[in-house]
Short mmCIF file of C-alpha atoms (C1' of nucleotides) in Angstrom, two decimals:
data_model
loop_
_atom_site.label_atom_id
_atom_site.label_comp_id
_atom_site.label_asym_id
_atom_site.label_seq_id
_atom_site.Cartn_x
_atom_site.Cartn_y
_atom_site.Cartn_z
CA MET V 1 0.08 0.05 -0.04
CA GLU V 2 1.24 3.37 -0.98
CA ALA V 3 0.03 5.13 1.94
CA LYS V 4 1.07 8.80 2.57
CA GLU V 5 2.71 9.49 5.87
CA ILE V 6 0.27 10.29 8.56
CA SER V 7 1.33 13.04 11.06
CA GLN V 8 1.97 12.12 14.60
CA ALA V 9 -0.53 14.80 15.58
CA VAL V 10 -3.24 12.64 14.19
CA ILE V 11 -1.76 9.46 15.68
CA GLY V 12 -1.85 11.00 18.89
CA ARG V 13 -5.49 11.59 18.74
CA LEU V 14 -6.46 8.14 17.81
CA PRO V 15 -6.30 6.51 21.17
CA ARG V 16 -8.62 9.18 22.58
CA TYR V 17 -11.10 8.45 19.75
CA PHE V 18 -10.71 5.05 20.50
CA ARG V 19 -11.58 5.41 24.06
CA TYR V 20 -14.70 7.58 23.57
CA LEU V 21 -15.94 5.13 20.82
CA GLY V 22 -15.36 2.11 23.13
CA GLU V 23 -17.55 3.99 25.94
CA LEU V 24 -20.33 4.83 23.23
CA LYS V 25 -20.35 1.17 22.06
CA ASP V 26 -20.66 0.02 25.77
CA GLU V 27 -23.43 2.40 26.14
CA GLY V 28 -25.26 0.81 23.32
CA VAL V 29 -24.83 3.87 20.94
CA GLU V 30 -25.11 2.62 17.42
CA ARG V 31 -24.23 5.51 15.27
CA ILE V 32 -22.80 9.04 15.91
CA SER V 33 -22.19 11.95 13.64
CA SER V 34 -18.98 13.97 13.71
CA GLN V 35 -21.00 16.93 15.14
CA GLU V 36 -22.08 14.82 18.27
CA LEU V 37 -18.79 13.53 18.76
CA SER V 38 -17.33 17.01 18.46
CA GLY V 39 -19.74 18.08 21.40
CA LEU V 40 -18.57 15.05 23.65
CA MET V 41 -14.82 15.50 22.92
CA LYS V 42 -14.47 19.09 22.59
CA VAL V 43 -12.66 19.04 19.35
CA THR V 44 -14.04 20.42 15.97
CA ALA V 45 -16.17 18.33 13.87
CA SER V 46 -13.98 19.31 10.96
CA GLN V 47 -10.97 17.92 12.71
CA ILE V 48 -12.64 14.69 13.41
CA ARG V 49 -13.59 14.17 9.77
CA GLN V 50 -10.17 15.05 8.60
CA ASP V 51 -8.61 12.69 11.04
CA PHE V 52 -10.55 9.70 10.02
CA ASN V 53 -10.24 10.56 6.37
CA ASN V 54 -6.56 9.94 6.68
CA PHE V 55 -7.42 6.28 6.74
CA GLY V 56 -10.15 6.22 4.15
CA GLY V 57 -13.77 6.73 4.54
CA PHE V 58 -15.58 5.31 7.61
CA GLY V 59 -18.71 7.06 7.47
CA GLN V 60 -21.71 7.53 5.28
CA GLN V 61 -23.27 10.78 4.13
CA GLY V 62 -26.44 11.72 5.83
CA TYR V 63 -25.96 8.81 8.44
CA GLY V 64 -22.76 9.55 10.37
CA TYR V 65 -20.42 6.82 11.60
CA ASN V 66 -21.26 3.37 12.96
CA VAL V 67 -19.84 3.28 16.26
CA GLU V 68 -18.98 -0.38 16.51
CA TYR V 69 -17.34 -0.44 13.04
CA LEU V 70 -15.41 2.71 13.56
CA TYR V 71 -14.21 1.49 17.07
CA ARG V 72 -12.95 -1.87 15.41
CA GLU V 73 -11.34 0.02 12.58
CA ILE V 74 -9.42 2.44 14.78
CA GLY V 75 -8.33 -0.38 16.89
CA LYS V 76 -6.89 -2.13 13.87
CA ILE V 77 -5.00 0.93 12.76
CA LEU V 78 -3.53 1.19 16.28
CA GLY V 79 -2.35 -2.47 15.87
CA LEU V 80 -4.60 -3.46 18.69
CA ASP V 81 -5.81 -6.68 16.80
CA LYS V 82 -2.21 -7.86 16.99
CA GLN V 83 -0.42 -9.50 19.84
CA HIS V 84 2.70 -7.56 21.16
CA ASN V 85 4.92 -9.30 23.61
CA PHE V 86 6.71 -7.10 26.18
CA VAL V 87 9.31 -7.30 28.91
CA ILE V 88 9.84 -4.82 31.67
CA ILE V 89 13.50 -3.93 32.51
CA GLY V 90 13.80 -2.55 36.03
CA ALA V 91 11.76 -4.34 38.88
CA GLY V 92 11.60 -1.26 40.98
CA ASN V 93 8.43 0.52 41.97
CA LEU V 94 7.34 1.74 38.50
CA GLY V 95 8.42 -1.47 36.81
CA ARG V 96 6.31 -3.47 39.32
CA ALA V 97 3.40 -1.07 38.90
CA LEU V 98 3.40 -1.49 35.10
CA GLY V 99 3.78 -5.39 35.30
CA ASN V 100 0.69 -5.44 37.47
CA TYR V 101 -1.49 -3.34 35.34
CA LEU V 102 -3.92 -5.74 33.66
CA ASN V 103 -5.55 -3.60 31.24
CA PHE V 104 -2.55 -3.83 28.78
CA GLU V 105 -3.22 -7.34 28.20
CA ARG V 106 -6.84 -6.62 27.06
CA ARG V 107 -5.34 -4.60 24.19
CA GLY V 108 -3.04 -7.33 23.06
CA PHE V 109 0.04 -6.43 25.11
CA ILE V 110 1.39 -9.50 26.71
CA PHE V 111 3.68 -9.32 29.80
CA LYS V 112 6.32 -12.10 29.19
CA GLY V 113 9.49 -11.28 31.32
CA MET V 114 10.99 -8.95 33.85
CA PHE V 115 14.61 -8.28 34.48
CA ASP V 116 16.66 -6.57 37.02
CA ALA V 117 20.47 -6.06 37.89
CA ASN V 118 19.78 -6.23 41.76
CA PRO V 119 20.23 -9.86 42.79
CA GLU V 120 17.85 -9.31 45.69
CA LEU V 121 14.99 -8.65 43.33
CA VAL V 122 15.83 -11.61 40.94
CA GLY V 123 13.40 -14.56 41.47
CA LYS V 124 10.48 -12.14 42.90
CA ASP V 125 7.18 -12.70 41.39
CA VAL V 126 5.23 -9.98 39.50
CA ARG V 127 1.78 -11.19 38.35
CA GLY V 128 3.15 -14.76 37.57
CA VAL V 129 6.42 -13.55 35.91
CA LYS V 130 9.65 -14.10 37.84
CA VAL V 131 12.27 -11.48 37.80
CA MET V 132 15.28 -12.55 35.88
CA PRO V 133 18.92 -11.36 36.05
CA MET V 134 20.16 -9.05 33.39
CA GLU V 135 22.45 -11.63 31.99
CA GLN V 136 19.57 -13.55 30.48
CA LEU V 137 17.89 -10.47 28.87
CA GLU V 138 19.59 -10.67 25.36
CA SER V 139 18.89 -14.48 24.87
CA PHE V 140 15.30 -14.10 26.19
CA ILE V 141 14.49 -11.30 23.68
CA ARG V 142 15.78 -13.24 20.89
CA GLU V 143 14.06 -16.30 21.87
CA ASN V 144 10.57 -15.28 22.84
CA ASP V 145 9.30 -13.06 20.00
CA ILE V 146 9.64 -9.86 22.10
CA ASP V 147 8.35 -6.77 20.40
CA ILE V 148 8.52 -4.11 23.10
CA ALA V 149 10.84 -3.40 26.03
CA VAL V 150 9.82 -1.28 28.83
CA LEU V 151 12.52 0.57 30.42
CA THR V 152 11.98 1.49 34.11
CA ILE V 153 15.65 1.78 35.04
CA PRO V 154 17.88 4.68 35.99
CA LYS V 155 19.09 6.84 33.11
CA THR V 156 22.67 5.88 33.87
CA SER V 157 22.25 2.40 32.47
CA ALA V 158 19.35 3.02 30.06
CA VAL V 159 21.46 4.05 27.02
CA GLU V 160 23.61 0.90 27.51
CA VAL V 161 20.71 -1.46 27.79
CA ALA V 162 18.86 0.16 24.78
CA ASP V 163 21.80 -0.59 22.63
CA LYS V 164 21.68 -4.23 23.83
CA LEU V 165 18.01 -4.42 23.05
CA VAL V 166 18.46 -2.94 19.62
CA ALA V 167 21.27 -5.40 18.76
CA ASN V 168 19.01 -8.31 19.76
CA GLY V 169 16.23 -7.39 17.49
CA ILE V 170 13.77 -5.35 19.55
CA ARG V 171 11.28 -3.28 17.70
CA ALA V 172 10.20 -0.73 20.20
CA ILE V 173 11.18 0.78 23.62
CA TRP V 174 8.75 2.35 25.93
CA ASN V 175 11.12 4.50 27.74
CA PHE V 176 10.49 5.82 31.23
CA ALA V 177 14.27 6.61 32.00
CA HIS V 178 14.87 10.38 32.03
CA VAL V 179 17.27 10.20 29.05
CA ASP V 180 17.06 10.55 25.28
CA LEU V 181 17.71 7.19 23.56
CA ASN V 182 19.58 7.13 20.38
CA VAL V 183 18.35 4.11 18.30
CA PRO V 184 18.60 3.43 14.57
CA GLU V 185 15.99 4.31 12.14
CA GLY V 186 13.03 1.85 12.23
CA ILE V 187 13.25 1.20 16.06
CA GLN V 188 10.32 3.01 17.70
CA VAL V 189 10.79 4.92 21.03
CA GLU V 190 8.03 6.33 22.98
CA ASN V 191 9.28 8.47 25.96
CA VAL V 192 7.35 8.92 29.10
CA HIS V 193 9.11 11.52 30.94
CA LEU V 194 7.21 11.93 34.18
CA SER V 195 9.29 14.76 35.63
CA ASP V 196 8.88 16.79 32.41
CA SER V 197 5.26 16.38 32.57
CA LEU V 198 5.21 17.62 36.15
CA MET V 199 7.29 20.59 35.26
CA LYS V 200 4.67 21.58 32.56
CA LEU V 201 2.07 21.43 35.36
CA SER V 202 4.21 23.61 37.45
CA TYR V 203 4.70 26.14 34.73
CA ASN V 204 0.94 26.33 34.09
CA ILE V 205 0.22 26.84 37.85
CA ASN V 206 2.53 29.70 38.25
CA ARG V 207 1.61 31.34 34.83
CA TYR V 208 -2.08 31.26 35.74
CA ASN V 209 -1.35 32.95 39.03
CA SER V 210 0.81 35.73 37.69
CA ASP V 211 -1.82 36.30 34.95
CA ILE V 212 -4.62 37.22 37.39
CA LYS V 213 -2.33 39.40 39.58
CA MET L 1 3.35 42.06 33.52
CA GLU L 2 1.77 42.21 30.12
CA ALA L 3 3.29 38.97 28.91
CA LYS L 4 1.80 37.55 25.65
CA GLU L 5 0.63 34.01 25.78
CA ILE L 6 3.42 31.39 25.31
CA SER L 7 2.33 28.44 23.26
CA GLN L 8 2.14 25.05 24.95
CA ALA L 9 4.39 23.70 22.22
CA VAL L 10 7.30 25.88 23.71
CA ILE L 11 6.32 25.14 27.28
CA GLY L 12 6.74 21.36 26.33
CA ARG L 13 10.16 21.94 25.22
CA LEU L 14 11.38 23.73 28.22
CA PRO L 15 11.92 20.68 30.55
CA ARG L 16 14.21 19.01 27.85
CA TYR L 17 16.26 22.23 27.66
CA PHE L 18 16.39 22.22 31.38
CA ARG L 19 17.71 18.55 31.40
CA TYR L 20 20.33 19.23 28.82
CA LEU L 21 21.42 22.61 30.45
CA GLY L 22 21.63 20.72 33.85
CA GLU L 23 23.85 17.99 32.42
CA LEU L 24 26.04 20.52 30.78
CA LYS L 25 26.28 22.56 34.00
CA ASP L 26 27.28 19.32 36.03
CA GLU L 27 29.97 18.71 33.22
CA GLY L 28 31.37 22.07 34.00
CA VAL L 29 30.45 23.53 30.78
CA GLU L 30 30.21 27.38 31.07
CA ARG L 31 28.70 28.63 27.85
CA ILE L 32 27.09 27.21 24.79
CA SER L 33 25.78 28.49 21.48
CA SER L 34 22.47 27.71 19.89
CA GLN L 35 24.50 25.95 17.29
CA GLU L 36 26.24 23.59 19.67
CA LEU L 37 23.15 23.03 21.61
CA SER L 38 21.29 22.19 18.36
CA GLY L 39 23.79 19.50 17.48
CA LEU L 40 23.32 18.01 21.06
CA MET L 41 19.55 18.00 21.22
CA LYS L 42 18.82 17.56 17.41
CA VAL L 43 16.55 20.53 17.10
CA THR L 44 17.39 23.47 15.04
CA ALA L 45 19.36 26.38 16.39
CA SER L 46 16.63 28.70 15.12
CA GLN L 47 14.05 27.02 17.18
CA ILE L 48 16.24 27.10 20.30
CA ARG L 49 16.65 30.99 19.93
CA GLN L 50 13.19 31.46 19.19
CA ASP L 51 12.15 29.52 22.27
CA PHE L 52 14.36 31.36 24.60
CA ASN L 53 13.50 34.73 23.19
CA ASN L 54 9.83 34.13 24.30
CA PHE L 55 11.15 34.96 27.63
CA GLY L 56 13.62 37.88 26.79
CA GLY L 57 17.05 37.65 25.76
CA PHE L 58 19.24 35.18 27.74
CA GLY L 59 22.20 35.20 25.51
CA GLN L 60 24.75 37.59 24.14
CA GLN L 61 25.84 38.10 20.77
CA GLY L 62 28.92 36.79 19.69
CA TYR L 63 29.27 34.72 22.90
CA GLY L 64 26.29 32.49 23.16
CA TYR L 65 24.44 31.47 26.40
CA ASN L 66 25.91 31.14 29.91
CA VAL L 67 24.89 27.48 30.75
CA GLU L 68 24.55 28.11 34.56
CA TYR L 69 22.51 31.27 34.14
CA LEU L 70 20.20 29.87 31.52
CA TYR L 71 19.66 26.89 33.43
CA ARG L 72 18.60 28.72 36.53
CA GLU L 73 16.33 31.06 34.34
CA ILE L 74 14.55 28.11 32.78
CA GLY L 75 14.11 26.59 36.27
CA LYS L 76 12.41 29.98 37.36
CA ILE L 77 10.02 29.86 34.27
CA LEU L 78 9.06 26.44 35.14
CA GLY L 79 8.51 27.47 38.66
CA LEU L 80 11.02 25.15 40.15
CA ASP L 81 12.29 27.70 42.42
CA LYS L 82 8.86 27.54 44.30
CA GLN L 83 7.65 24.90 46.54
CA HIS L 84 4.70 22.69 45.44
CA ASN L 85 2.91 20.48 47.92
CA PHE L 86 1.26 17.45 46.57
CA VAL L 87 -0.86 14.49 47.65
CA ILE L 88 -1.45 11.24 45.94
CA ILE L 89 -4.79 9.86 45.58
CA GLY L 90 -4.84 6.08 45.09
CA ALA L 91 -2.52 3.98 47.08
CA GLY L 92 -2.10 1.24 44.46
CA ASN L 93 1.00 0.12 42.67
CA LEU L 94 1.32 3.32 40.56
CA GLY L 95 0.58 5.71 43.35
CA ARG L 96 3.18 4.08 45.63
CA ALA L 97 5.67 4.07 42.75
CA LEU L 98 5.14 7.82 42.40
CA GLY L 99 5.41 8.31 46.31
CA ASN L 100 8.57 6.62 46.41
CA TYR L 101 10.14 8.55 43.58
CA LEU L 102 12.62 10.88 45.29
CA ASN L 103 13.72 13.20 42.38
CA PHE L 104 10.31 15.17 42.56
CA GLU L 105 11.46 16.60 45.92
CA ARG L 106 14.85 17.89 44.41
CA ARG L 107 12.65 19.91 42.07
CA GLY L 108 10.45 21.46 44.90
CA PHE L 109 7.60 18.97 44.70
CA ILE L 110 6.81 17.86 48.26
CA PHE L 111 4.98 14.70 48.98
CA LYS L 112 2.58 15.69 51.92
CA GLY L 113 -0.08 12.89 51.95
CA MET L 114 -1.54 9.77 50.39
CA PHE L 115 -5.18 8.63 50.37
CA ASP L 116 -7.05 5.48 49.62
CA ALA L 117 -10.74 4.22 49.74
CA ASN L 118 -9.58 0.77 50.72
CA PRO L 119 -9.49 0.35 54.35
CA GLU L 120 -6.79 -2.28 54.04
CA LEU L 121 -4.30 0.23 52.85
CA VAL L 122 -5.17 2.84 55.22
CA GLY L 123 -2.29 3.25 57.78
CA LYS L 124 0.31 1.92 55.58
CA ASP L 125 3.63 3.87 55.16
CA VAL L 126 4.98 5.09 51.83
CA ARG L 127 8.22 6.85 52.41
CA GLY L 128 7.25 8.34 55.89
CA VAL L 129 3.68 9.26 54.71
CA LYS L 130 0.83 7.33 56.11
CA VAL L 131 -2.17 6.46 53.83
CA MET L 132 -5.24 8.26 55.04
CA PRO L 133 -8.89 7.44 54.30
CA MET L 134 -10.68 9.30 51.66
CA GLU L 135 -12.91 11.06 54.22
CA GLN L 136 -9.99 13.11 55.33
CA LEU L 137 -8.97 14.24 51.95
CA GLU L 138 -11.04 17.40 51.66
CA SER L 139 -10.09 18.86 55.12
CA PHE L 140 -6.29 17.82 54.44
CA ILE L 141 -6.16 19.67 51.11
CA ARG L 142 -7.67 22.88 52.72
CA GLU L 143 -5.43 22.67 55.86
CA ASN L 144 -2.07 21.80 54.36
CA ASP L 145 -1.62 24.13 51.39
CA ILE L 146 -1.80 21.57 48.84
CA ASP L 147 -1.12 22.58 45.24
CA ILE L 148 -1.29 19.47 43.26
CA ALA L 149 -3.29 16.23 43.65
CA VAL L 150 -1.88 13.26 41.77
CA LEU L 151 -4.84 11.02 40.65
CA THR L 152 -3.85 7.35 40.61
CA ILE L 153 -7.27 5.89 41.15
CA PRO L 154 -9.60 4.08 38.61
CA LYS L 155 -11.45 6.21 36.08
CA THR L 156 -14.75 5.25 37.79
CA SER L 157 -14.05 7.39 40.62
CA ALA L 158 -11.88 10.05 39.24
CA VAL L 159 -14.20 12.42 38.07
CA GLU L 160 -15.95 12.69 41.32
CA VAL L 161 -12.61 12.88 43.30
CA ALA L 162 -11.72 15.72 40.95
CA ASP L 163 -14.88 17.63 41.59
CA LYS L 164 -14.16 17.58 45.37
CA LEU L 165 -10.59 18.51 44.76
CA VAL L 166 -11.58 21.63 42.92
CA ALA L 167 -14.26 22.42 45.58
CA ASN L 168 -11.58 22.49 48.06
CA GLY L 169 -9.13 24.76 46.31
CA ILE L 170 -6.76 22.55 44.61
CA ARG L 171 -4.73 24.35 41.72
CA ALA L 172 -3.69 21.43 39.59
CA ILE L 173 -4.31 17.74 39.02
CA TRP L 174 -1.79 15.42 37.59
CA ASN L 175 -4.19 12.82 36.22
CA PHE L 176 -3.21 9.27 35.58
CA ALA L 177 -6.72 8.01 35.62
CA HIS L 178 -7.85 7.15 31.84
CA VAL L 179 -10.67 9.69 31.69
CA ASP L 180 -10.87 13.34 30.89
CA LEU L 181 -11.58 15.57 33.76
CA ASN L 182 -13.75 18.57 33.44
CA VAL L 183 -12.56 21.24 35.72
CA PRO L 184 -13.06 25.05 35.74
CA GLU L 185 -10.90 27.51 33.90
CA GLY L 186 -7.82 28.23 36.03
CA ILE L 187 -7.48 24.72 37.28
CA GLN L 188 -4.55 22.99 35.53
CA VAL L 189 -4.87 19.30 34.49
CA GLU L 190 -1.87 17.41 33.14
CA ASN L 191 -2.93 13.94 31.72
CA VAL L 192 -0.71 10.96 31.80
CA HIS L 193 -2.51 8.37 29.67
CA LEU L 194 -0.07 5.38 29.81
CA SER L 195 -2.19 3.20 27.59
CA ASP L 196 -2.58 6.03 24.92
CA SER L 197 1.24 6.26 24.93
CA LEU L 198 1.46 2.39 24.53
CA MET L 199 -1.17 2.56 21.58
CA LYS L 200 0.96 5.12 19.83
CA LEU L 201 3.86 2.90 20.12
CA SER L 202 1.83 0.13 18.69
CA TYR L 203 0.72 2.06 15.68
CA ASN L 204 4.28 3.03 15.02
CA ILE L 205 5.56 -0.63 15.09
CA ASN L 206 2.97 -1.72 12.72
CA ARG L 207 3.20 1.17 10.44
CA TYR L 208 6.93 0.75 10.08
CA ASN L 209 6.51 -2.92 9.13
CA SER L 210 3.96 -2.34 6.57
CA ASP L 211 6.02 0.50 4.93
CA ILE L 212 9.00 -1.77 4.35
CA LYS L 213 6.84 -4.49 2.84
"C1'" DT O 1 -37.55 13.32 -2.73
"C1'" DA O 2 -35.62 16.24 1.05
"C1'" DG O 3 -32.62 16.43 4.74
"C1'" DA O 4 -28.47 15.25 6.84
"C1'" DT O 5 -23.94 14.48 7.04
"C1'" DT O 6 -19.80 12.98 4.97
"C1'" DG O 7 -15.57 13.52 2.28
"C1'" DT O 8 -12.76 16.87 0.40
"C1'" DT O 9 -11.08 21.26 -1.20
"C1'" DA O 10 -10.00 25.97 0.03
"C1'" DA O 11 -8.73 29.30 3.63
"C1'" DT O 12 -6.71 30.33 7.81
"C1'" DC O 13 -3.87 30.20 11.43
"C1'" DG O 14 0.14 28.90 14.02
"C1'" DA O 15 4.54 26.96 14.38
"C1'" DT O 16 9.01 26.21 12.40
"C1'" DT O 17 12.97 27.46 9.64
"C1'" DA O 18 15.64 30.70 7.20
"C1'" DA O 19 18.09 34.91 6.75
"C1'" DC O 20 20.29 38.81 8.29
"C1'" DA O 21 20.96 43.27 10.79
"C1'" DA O 22 22.37 44.47 15.40
"C1'" DT O 23 25.75 43.95 18.73
"C1'" DC O 24 28.96 41.95 21.93
"C1'" DT H 1 38.65 45.95 14.81
"C1'" DA H 2 36.97 41.47 12.90
"C1'" DG H 3 34.45 37.43 13.94
"C1'" DA H 4 30.79 35.16 16.10
"C1'" DT H 5 26.37 34.63 17.27
"C1'" DT H 6 22.19 36.41 19.24
"C1'" DG H 7 17.53 38.64 18.62
"C1'" DT H 8 14.17 39.32 15.37
"C1'" DT H 9 11.82 39.74 11.07
"C1'" DA H 10 10.43 37.40 7.01
"C1'" DA H 11 9.53 33.06 4.43
"C1'" DT H 12 7.91 28.55 4.53
"C1'" DC H 13 5.70 24.80 6.08
"C1'" DG H 14 2.27 22.09 8.17
"C1'" DA H 15 -2.01 21.72 10.94
"C1'" DT H 16 -6.56 23.16 11.78
"C1'" DT H 17 -10.73 25.13 10.51
"C1'" DA H 18 -14.38 26.52 7.24
"C1'" DA H 19 -17.00 25.72 3.30
"C1'" DC H 20 -19.55 23.20 0.39
"C1'" DA H 21 -20.36 19.71 -3.32
"C1'" DA H 22 -21.18 14.73 -3.51
"C1'" DT H 23 -24.22 11.44 -1.86
"C1'" DC H 24 -26.49 8.45 1.28
#
DNA sequence: TAGATTGTTAATCGATTAACAATC
DNA sequence: TAGATTGTTAATCGATTAACAATC
């Protein structure tokens, strides 16, 4: 398929559409117009139609969109109809919290392994998965069809671990370490920099207060 | 001050500048040009100069920027020179992980209290803070100068809790619940929707693969 | 058929990049 | 002073919104 590149701005909005459509579906709503969805989601109807049309027409003139169909199609676009195996590297608080989060499984993300450099954590159980030592990471990635590595380790070791992951065929890194990873073209990195997010909040608190002075 | 509105695109980049400048400072680098910083951060020098100039001139022609000064100024813009007290609502895995994260304190974010609806979690200790029952939330917010509430509870209760927070004078919500909160103008909300982030990663994995077919 | 609403083109708006005069 | 590099204006690019013809 000769698909033109879809902008990340559009991709970034798809999960939110997916969530709203899922809720509408669960409420038994059968169809919805861009106008109604616009009211619900507080985005323009124009943007909704443009976004959907990046992927071809999902609607029908005079009718609107079929909720269940649109929900399913967006799921497919997001790759949620496929299984993605992941490992978590770093069995600290955050790593364990993510390992225990059950909803990922519902979307096809399967928790396959967990690793930590600290011998005291090795062998511990997180939702049926035993923490393994770092020495086993590379062979495990290769032998268990792992797509995604979740990095919940300190930034000091993150860059080095990322290189190992890439060398062993990982396809994507979900990076919670507070450092920019440098990976070759074609390896996907999604950063979750929690402290950056908190700083934005801080800025907005203070800006608002100085504005009303 | 009559400051024109700074776009969120710019604000979103400030924490990353702050991080790079902090590292440069720690390495003892005294000055840097937009050109050098551009090479390091992989953004255009033009964007760097435009971003900084939103807040007035921090540099000097022919010299560049003083690293330590610029670092400190960006910190001030982000409000990191002020103390922000926060509470965590939801003492599950994620809430406890955030409570145990020490680096927030270094930036002026002080962990003051933790709450949970589950009686079995009440009384537990997270880094010196005892988990309190939800009944105490509202008075605690009012009486302890709490700026930020971190929501790590299921989406089913998040909307209701957010309303209570607003009614008791919270200024900002760091929302990890997978639901959009509707708050009055002037209350800041920063969403961290982890599953949205994971879905974006999923899209990019699958897009890349179909592109190279 | 008439009304509704999409798909899509055109217009606008905002953000990024390029260029260069100002100045250290 | 000459060279370097900012601050800032102008040009470009991309994303959002508006408008409307196509069509169910």
